[in-house]
Amino acid sequence: MSFKKILFFSAITFYAMACGNAQQNQNSDPSEHIATNIQGSVKYKQYMVEGRRLYTQYCSNCHQPDGGGLGKVYPPINKSDFIDNNFEESICIIKNGRQGEITVNGITYNQPMMPIPGLTDLEIAEISTFIYNNWGRDKGLIPVKGVQDILSKCTNK
Amino acid sequence: MKILFNKTIYALCLWSGMILMGCGTEQSKTSDRLPILGRREAVEKKDADGNTITDTIYHTITDFAFTGQDSSTITNESFKDKIYIADFFFTSCQTICPPMKAQMLRVHDFIADKPEIEILSHTLDPEHDSIPVLKAFAERLGANPDKWHFVTGDKNEIYRVGQSSYLVTAREDSSEPGGYLHDARFVLVDKDRRIRGIYDGTKPDHVDRLMADLPKLLKEYHTTAP
């Protein structure tokens, strides 16, 4: 084996090992491309995949990866009467954050949530789609247009 | 031929070195005695018989005085005959602090029945994190105030102690989200003020290791007692 080959092999091995930051592979099952209803559509699945990624990046620190919140500091969003009953306000909170007391499942929380700078309307639609089609919810795809209409009426800007 | 052979050996060493390095997070997993971390100095001194002996001076936590969530003064004396775990955070932090607090809660539950172990969380944002803010935060988190101390104090003093004693990164940085640059370290301090472990407080497996190390450290102080 020549030196170059060995070096190449070493590099490949090192890359393969790396530190486990391998990207999740998108599912390429051909049956996924057959849209039967809105929830089976490719677009819905894209929103869910991106929504999960964005949730992990921006929301899960406080609300936790399982959506269960943390003590009485950060409220849950998995089983949450607030999320269930306040769809439009929840989307406004994702965009603009929130200050002051909030009651979730009968418990009062009071930890400010800062807005996330630079979150696009599409990203908010993806996060909303993820939250509203997870943990027993079944609201279907939340389109960007719908999100924009809601955001234009937010009172917590 | 010889040159090729040398190069081959070199490449193989490089390759196996990479494998051995791996991701380098495994530390002394099998050792029963925890390492003593930080800079150390060897000093020469005379013993009782006038012979010159060499003594090792280990890095220790400096004297400090901060204020706890119940307005009491927290100093090194508060941790006399205690092992404790220290970290740095601020209540309005939305990046690494909430995962740290979620993990510290696991530690808090783990040490609930271990009177010799406590927790010391320092705020990096004393201007916002007043005593009432810290008290409310601790209560909402479910922290036992006898076990888990949330402290505030002079900002520069907190940063100085953080950097020089606990060896953490802690400073103001307006380019960081929330305005502070800090790391997620949990620092394990023994009864002699020495650092015996440093763990990434956002990573459950690191915190598992911390919880496995605590009984080992306790054992050091109980080897002579039954």
Short mmCIF file of C-alpha atoms in Angstrom, two decimals:
data_model
loop_
_atom_site.label_atom_id
_atom_site.label_comp_id
_atom_site.label_asym_id
_atom_site.label_seq_id
_atom_site.Cartn_x
_atom_site.Cartn_y
_atom_site.Cartn_z
CA MET A 1 0.00 0.00 0.00
CA SER A 2 1.43 3.35 -0.90
CA PHE A 3 1.82 6.17 1.56
CA LYS A 4 -0.85 8.19 -0.17
CA LYS A 5 -3.32 5.34 0.06
CA ILE A 6 -2.67 4.89 3.75
CA LEU A 7 -3.03 8.59 4.38
CA PHE A 8 -6.26 8.60 2.42
CA PHE A 9 -7.52 5.63 4.42
CA SER A 10 -6.59 7.38 7.65
CA ALA A 11 -8.41 10.52 6.62
CA ILE A 12 -11.52 8.57 5.68
CA THR A 13 -11.46 6.67 8.99
CA PHE A 14 -11.04 9.89 10.92
CA TYR A 15 -13.88 11.54 9.07
CA ALA A 16 -16.13 8.58 9.61
CA MET A 17 -15.40 8.62 13.32
CA ALA A 18 -15.36 12.37 13.68
CA CYS A 19 -17.26 13.34 16.80
CA GLY A 20 -20.63 11.97 15.92
CA ASN A 21 -22.15 15.05 14.40
CA ALA A 22 -23.53 13.09 11.52
CA GLN A 23 -26.58 14.72 10.05
CA GLN A 24 -29.76 12.74 10.20
CA ASN A 25 -30.47 11.24 6.88
CA GLN A 26 -33.72 12.21 5.33
CA ASN A 27 -35.96 9.28 4.78
CA SER A 28 -35.93 8.45 1.12
CA ASP A 29 -38.63 5.82 1.12
CA PRO A 30 -40.34 6.25 -2.30
CA SER A 31 -43.80 5.74 -0.79
CA GLU A 32 -43.28 9.02 1.06
CA HIS A 33 -43.60 10.94 -2.15
CA ILE A 34 -47.18 9.86 -2.71
CA ALA A 35 -49.36 12.49 -1.12
CA THR A 36 -52.59 10.96 0.04
CA ASN A 37 -53.81 13.76 2.28
CA ILE A 38 -52.29 16.94 3.64
CA GLN A 39 -50.65 15.10 6.55
CA GLY A 40 -49.14 12.56 4.23
CA SER A 41 -47.80 15.21 1.88
CA VAL A 42 -44.13 15.78 1.28
CA LYS A 43 -44.55 19.40 2.36
CA TYR A 44 -46.09 18.38 5.69
CA LYS A 45 -43.25 15.96 6.31
CA GLN A 46 -40.68 18.62 5.45
CA TYR A 47 -42.34 21.01 7.90
CA MET A 48 -42.29 18.35 10.60
CA VAL A 49 -38.63 17.50 10.03
CA GLU A 50 -37.57 21.16 9.95
CA GLY A 51 -39.92 21.95 12.84
CA ARG A 52 -38.32 19.25 14.97
CA ARG A 53 -34.84 20.58 14.14
CA LEU A 54 -35.83 24.17 14.96
CA TYR A 55 -37.59 23.05 18.14
CA THR A 56 -34.41 21.30 19.26
CA GLN A 57 -32.32 24.33 18.39
CA TYR A 58 -34.45 27.11 19.81
CA CYS A 59 -37.07 25.76 22.20
CA SER A 60 -35.85 22.57 23.84
CA ASN A 61 -33.27 24.24 26.08
CA CYS A 62 -36.01 25.66 28.26
CA HIS A 63 -39.07 23.59 27.37
CA GLN A 64 -36.92 20.42 27.32
CA PRO A 65 -36.52 17.89 24.50
CA ASP A 66 -39.73 16.08 25.55
CA GLY A 67 -41.68 19.35 25.85
CA GLY A 68 -42.23 18.74 29.55
CA GLY A 69 -40.84 22.07 30.78
CA LEU A 70 -38.62 22.45 33.83
CA GLY A 71 -40.00 22.64 37.37
CA LYS A 72 -42.18 25.70 37.76
CA VAL A 73 -39.66 27.79 35.83
CA TYR A 74 -40.42 26.87 32.21
CA PRO A 75 -43.95 25.66 31.40
CA PRO A 76 -44.61 22.43 29.51
CA ILE A 77 -45.78 22.56 25.93
CA ASN A 78 -46.38 18.85 25.39
CA LYS A 79 -49.44 18.47 27.62
CA SER A 80 -50.48 22.10 27.85
CA ASP A 81 -53.96 23.57 28.05
CA PHE A 82 -52.47 26.93 27.09
CA ILE A 83 -51.09 25.60 23.79
CA ASP A 84 -54.34 23.70 23.12
CA ASN A 85 -56.60 26.69 23.76
CA ASN A 86 -54.50 29.62 22.52
CA PHE A 87 -53.37 28.79 19.00
CA GLU A 88 -52.92 32.33 17.68
CA GLU A 89 -51.36 33.69 20.86
CA SER A 90 -48.94 30.75 20.94
CA ILE A 91 -47.71 31.63 17.46
CA CYS A 92 -47.30 35.27 18.51
CA ILE A 93 -45.25 34.12 21.53
CA ILE A 94 -42.92 32.09 19.30
CA LYS A 95 -42.32 35.27 17.31
CA ASN A 96 -42.27 37.94 20.00
CA GLY A 97 -41.56 36.17 23.27
CA ARG A 98 -43.56 36.87 26.41
CA GLN A 99 -43.24 38.65 29.74
CA GLY A 100 -45.26 38.28 32.92
CA GLU A 101 -47.29 35.54 34.51
CA ILE A 102 -48.78 32.72 32.50
CA THR A 103 -50.96 29.88 33.78
CA VAL A 104 -50.46 26.46 32.25
CA ASN A 105 -52.34 23.40 33.52
CA GLY A 106 -53.32 25.35 36.63
CA ILE A 107 -49.74 26.32 37.56
CA THR A 108 -48.58 29.93 37.33
CA TYR A 109 -45.22 30.53 35.71
CA ASN A 110 -43.34 33.81 35.56
CA GLN A 111 -40.13 33.49 33.59
CA PRO A 112 -39.69 35.90 30.66
CA MET A 113 -39.29 34.29 27.25
CA MET A 114 -37.06 36.32 24.94
CA PRO A 115 -37.94 36.58 21.27
CA ILE A 116 -35.65 34.67 18.95
CA PRO A 117 -34.10 37.21 16.59
CA GLY A 118 -34.10 36.37 12.91
CA LEU A 119 -36.73 33.64 13.00
CA THR A 120 -38.50 33.73 9.63
CA ASP A 121 -42.24 33.31 9.05
CA LEU A 122 -41.51 29.97 7.37
CA GLU A 123 -39.54 28.80 10.40
CA ILE A 124 -42.37 29.84 12.71
CA ALA A 125 -44.78 27.89 10.51
CA GLU A 126 -42.51 24.85 10.75
CA ILE A 127 -42.13 25.08 14.55
CA SER A 128 -45.90 25.60 14.91
CA THR A 129 -46.61 22.62 12.67
CA PHE A 130 -44.28 20.50 14.80
CA ILE A 131 -45.85 21.60 18.11
CA TYR A 132 -49.43 21.29 16.84
CA ASN A 133 -48.92 17.81 15.38
CA ASN A 134 -47.03 16.28 18.23
CA TRP A 135 -47.82 15.15 21.78
CA GLY A 136 -51.30 14.05 20.80
CA ARG A 137 -52.17 17.10 18.69
CA ASP A 138 -53.39 16.73 15.14
CA LYS A 139 -53.85 20.17 13.61
CA GLY A 140 -52.21 19.41 10.27
CA LEU A 141 -49.89 21.67 8.31
CA ILE A 142 -49.83 25.31 9.41
CA PRO A 143 -49.06 27.28 6.23
CA VAL A 144 -46.80 30.33 6.09
CA LYS A 145 -49.66 32.51 4.86
CA GLY A 146 -51.76 31.58 7.88
CA VAL A 147 -48.84 32.36 10.18
CA GLN A 148 -48.32 35.76 8.52
CA ASP A 149 -52.01 36.65 9.01
CA ILE A 150 -51.77 35.72 12.69
CA LEU A 151 -48.48 37.58 13.20
CA SER A 152 -49.92 40.75 11.67
CA LYS A 153 -52.51 40.81 14.46
CA CYS A 154 -50.26 40.00 17.42
CA THR A 155 -50.84 42.26 20.41
CA ASN A 156 -47.53 41.40 22.10
CA LYS A 157 -45.17 42.95 19.55
CA MET B 1 11.89 1.20 0.04
CA LYS B 2 13.07 2.31 3.44
CA ILE B 3 11.52 5.72 2.97
CA LEU B 4 8.22 4.14 1.99
CA PHE B 5 8.40 1.88 5.05
CA ASN B 6 9.00 4.86 7.33
CA LYS B 7 6.14 6.73 5.80
CA THR B 8 3.91 3.69 6.23
CA ILE B 9 4.81 3.44 9.90
CA TYR B 10 4.21 7.15 10.28
CA ALA B 11 0.79 6.92 8.66
CA LEU B 12 -0.15 3.92 10.74
CA CYS B 13 0.84 5.75 13.91
CA LEU B 14 -1.19 8.72 12.83
CA TRP B 15 -4.16 6.50 12.08
CA SER B 16 -4.02 4.54 15.33
CA GLY B 17 -3.45 7.76 17.24
CA MET B 18 -6.65 9.13 15.81
CA ILE B 19 -8.50 6.02 16.88
CA LEU B 20 -7.02 6.15 20.37
CA MET B 21 -7.89 9.82 20.70
CA GLY B 22 -11.41 9.09 19.66
CA CYS B 23 -13.58 11.82 21.02
CA GLY B 24 -11.55 12.07 24.20
CA THR B 25 -14.35 12.33 26.73
CA GLU B 26 -13.59 9.16 28.67
CA GLN B 27 -11.59 10.01 31.74
CA SER B 28 -10.35 7.74 34.47
CA LYS B 29 -13.54 5.75 34.35
CA THR B 30 -12.09 2.79 36.12
CA SER B 31 -9.92 4.62 38.63
CA ASP B 32 -11.30 4.70 42.15
CA ARG B 33 -9.44 7.77 43.26
CA LEU B 34 -10.36 11.01 41.53
CA PRO B 35 -7.55 13.17 40.18
CA ILE B 36 -6.66 16.48 41.82
CA LEU B 37 -7.03 19.08 39.11
CA GLY B 38 -5.46 22.47 38.50
CA ARG B 39 -1.95 23.82 38.71
CA ARG B 40 0.28 22.40 41.41
CA GLU B 41 3.57 23.51 42.90
CA ALA B 42 6.35 21.61 44.55
CA VAL B 43 7.85 23.41 47.54
CA GLU B 44 10.80 22.41 49.63
CA LYS B 45 10.60 22.68 53.36
CA LYS B 46 12.28 21.29 56.48
CA ASP B 47 10.65 18.59 58.51
CA ALA B 48 10.89 18.33 62.32
CA ASP B 49 14.31 16.73 62.11
CA GLY B 50 15.68 19.44 59.86
CA ASN B 51 15.65 17.31 56.71
CA THR B 52 14.60 18.95 53.45
CA ILE B 53 11.38 17.45 52.10
CA THR B 54 9.31 18.27 49.04
CA ASP B 55 5.67 19.09 49.50
CA THR B 56 3.03 19.51 46.80
CA ILE B 57 0.73 22.50 46.98
CA TYR B 58 -2.47 21.90 45.05
CA HIS B 59 -4.75 24.42 43.41
CA THR B 60 -7.51 25.36 45.86
CA ILE B 61 -10.62 27.50 45.82
CA THR B 62 -9.86 31.00 47.10
CA ASP B 63 -11.66 32.68 50.00
CA PHE B 64 -15.02 34.02 48.91
CA ALA B 65 -18.09 35.67 50.41
CA PHE B 66 -21.35 35.88 48.46
CA THR B 67 -25.01 36.24 49.38
CA GLY B 68 -27.42 33.31 49.14
CA GLN B 69 -31.07 33.24 48.06
CA ASP B 70 -32.18 33.49 51.69
CA SER B 71 -29.94 36.59 52.26
CA SER B 72 -27.39 34.64 54.30
CA THR B 73 -23.68 35.07 53.68
CA ILE B 74 -22.17 32.08 51.91
CA THR B 75 -18.43 31.59 52.35
CA ASN B 76 -15.95 28.74 52.27
CA GLU B 77 -16.95 28.11 55.88
CA SER B 78 -20.48 27.29 54.69
CA PHE B 79 -18.91 24.28 52.95
CA LYS B 80 -16.72 23.18 55.83
CA ASP B 81 -16.66 19.37 55.83
CA LYS B 82 -18.73 19.39 52.66
CA ILE B 83 -18.14 18.32 49.13
CA TYR B 84 -19.85 20.66 46.70
CA ILE B 85 -20.58 21.14 43.04
CA ALA B 86 -20.24 24.68 41.67
CA ASP B 87 -21.57 26.21 38.48
CA PHE B 88 -22.20 29.62 36.89
CA PHE B 89 -25.39 30.76 35.18
CA PHE B 90 -27.96 33.56 35.07
CA THR B 91 -31.73 33.28 35.33
CA SER B 92 -32.58 35.00 32.05
CA CYS B 93 -30.19 32.81 30.05
CA GLN B 94 -32.01 30.74 27.44
CA THR B 95 -29.05 28.95 25.89
CA ILE B 96 -26.99 26.54 27.97
CA CYS B 97 -28.33 27.41 31.43
CA PRO B 98 -31.72 25.65 31.29
CA PRO B 99 -30.13 22.33 30.25
CA MET B 100 -27.55 22.84 33.02
CA LYS B 101 -30.30 23.41 35.54
CA ALA B 102 -32.20 20.35 34.31
CA GLN B 103 -29.05 18.29 34.82
CA MET B 104 -28.25 19.91 38.17
CA LEU B 105 -31.74 18.95 39.31
CA ARG B 106 -30.76 15.33 38.70
CA VAL B 107 -27.69 15.87 40.90
CA HIS B 108 -29.89 17.63 43.49
CA ASP B 109 -32.18 14.59 43.65
CA PHE B 110 -29.19 12.25 43.79
CA ILE B 111 -27.64 14.02 46.80
CA ALA B 112 -30.93 14.50 48.68
CA ASP B 113 -29.93 11.78 51.17
CA LYS B 114 -26.23 12.70 51.26
CA PRO B 115 -25.75 15.39 53.92
CA GLU B 116 -22.09 15.94 53.05
CA ILE B 117 -22.77 17.10 49.49
CA GLU B 118 -24.21 20.47 48.45
CA ILE B 119 -24.54 22.65 45.34
CA LEU B 120 -23.38 26.25 44.75
CA SER B 121 -24.76 28.12 41.73
CA HIS B 122 -23.35 31.60 41.06
CA THR B 123 -25.19 34.17 38.99
CA LEU B 124 -23.17 35.98 36.32
CA ASP B 125 -25.78 38.72 36.16
CA PRO B 126 -26.05 40.16 39.69
CA GLU B 127 -27.68 43.35 38.40
CA HIS B 128 -30.76 41.41 37.30
CA ASP B 129 -30.47 38.38 39.55
CA SER B 130 -31.13 40.03 42.90
CA ILE B 131 -31.72 37.95 46.01
CA PRO B 132 -35.53 37.87 45.50
CA VAL B 133 -35.08 36.86 41.84
CA LEU B 134 -32.73 34.04 42.81
CA LYS B 135 -35.01 32.96 45.64
CA ALA B 136 -38.03 32.78 43.32
CA PHE B 137 -36.03 30.96 40.66
CA ALA B 138 -34.71 28.40 43.17
CA GLU B 139 -38.17 27.78 44.58
CA ARG B 140 -39.70 27.36 41.16
CA LEU B 141 -36.98 24.94 40.24
CA GLY B 142 -37.81 22.94 43.35
CA ALA B 143 -34.39 23.38 44.96
CA ASN B 144 -33.98 22.60 48.65
CA PRO B 145 -32.46 25.84 50.06
CA ASP B 146 -30.37 23.89 52.59
CA LYS B 147 -28.83 21.87 49.79
CA TRP B 148 -28.64 24.14 46.76
CA HIS B 149 -27.29 27.65 47.28
CA PHE B 150 -27.90 30.30 44.64
CA VAL B 151 -25.53 33.19 45.24
CA THR B 152 -25.05 36.73 44.04
CA GLY B 153 -22.48 39.37 44.93
CA ASP B 154 -20.02 41.80 43.45
CA LYS B 155 -19.89 41.07 39.74
CA ASN B 156 -16.13 41.37 39.36
CA GLU B 157 -15.61 39.22 42.42
CA ILE B 158 -17.86 36.48 40.99
CA TYR B 159 -15.94 36.58 37.71
CA ARG B 160 -12.60 36.58 39.49
CA VAL B 161 -13.48 33.59 41.65
CA GLY B 162 -15.01 31.81 38.64
CA GLN B 163 -11.97 32.21 36.46
CA SER B 164 -9.16 31.88 38.97
CA SER B 165 -10.62 29.33 41.35
CA TYR B 166 -13.16 27.22 39.48
CA LEU B 167 -11.29 27.56 36.16
CA VAL B 168 -14.46 28.40 34.24
CA THR B 169 -14.96 30.87 31.43
CA ALA B 170 -17.14 33.67 32.72
CA ARG B 171 -17.25 37.22 31.46
CA GLU B 172 -19.49 39.83 29.94
CA ASP B 173 -19.69 39.73 26.15
CA SER B 174 -22.33 41.77 24.37
CA SER B 175 -21.96 39.64 21.24
CA GLU B 176 -23.23 36.56 23.11
CA PRO B 177 -26.97 35.82 23.44
CA GLY B 178 -27.99 37.15 26.84
CA GLY B 179 -24.80 39.21 27.12
CA TYR B 180 -22.48 36.78 28.91
CA LEU B 181 -19.88 34.37 27.69
CA HIS B 182 -19.65 31.36 29.94
CA ASP B 183 -19.22 27.62 29.81
CA ALA B 184 -21.44 24.87 31.16
CA ARG B 185 -19.03 23.37 33.64
CA PHE B 186 -19.97 21.62 36.85
CA VAL B 187 -16.95 21.78 39.12
CA LEU B 188 -16.59 19.18 41.86
CA VAL B 189 -14.81 20.54 44.95
CA ASP B 190 -13.66 18.32 47.83
CA LYS B 191 -13.57 19.07 51.55
CA ASP B 192 -10.07 20.48 51.17
CA ARG B 193 -11.16 23.06 48.57
CA ARG B 194 -9.48 21.12 45.76
CA ILE B 195 -11.04 20.53 42.34
CA ARG B 196 -11.61 16.82 41.77
CA GLY B 197 -13.70 16.82 38.62
CA ILE B 198 -14.94 19.06 35.82
CA TYR B 199 -18.01 18.02 33.84
CA ASP B 200 -20.10 19.44 31.01
CA GLY B 201 -23.36 20.29 32.74
CA THR B 202 -25.39 20.15 29.54
CA LYS B 203 -24.51 16.52 28.79
CA PRO B 204 -26.42 13.79 30.63
CA ASP B 205 -23.57 11.27 30.24
CA HIS B 206 -21.07 13.70 31.82
CA VAL B 207 -23.47 14.28 34.70
CA ASP B 208 -23.85 10.49 35.05
CA ARG B 209 -20.08 10.39 35.51
CA LEU B 210 -20.26 13.16 38.10
CA MET B 211 -22.87 11.21 40.04
CA ALA B 212 -20.69 8.10 39.83
CA ASP B 213 -17.71 10.10 41.10
CA LEU B 214 -19.48 11.51 44.16
CA PRO B 215 -19.52 8.24 46.15
CA LYS B 216 -15.85 7.69 45.25
CA LEU B 217 -14.95 11.08 46.67
CA LEU B 218 -17.03 10.50 49.80
CA LYS B 219 -15.25 7.21 50.31
CA GLU B 220 -11.90 9.02 50.51
CA TYR B 221 -13.09 10.75 53.64
CA HIS B 222 -14.50 7.64 55.21
CA THR B 223 -11.71 5.13 54.74
CA THR B 224 -10.70 5.30 58.39
CA ALA B 225 -14.21 5.52 59.80
CA PRO B 226 -16.50 2.48 59.61
#
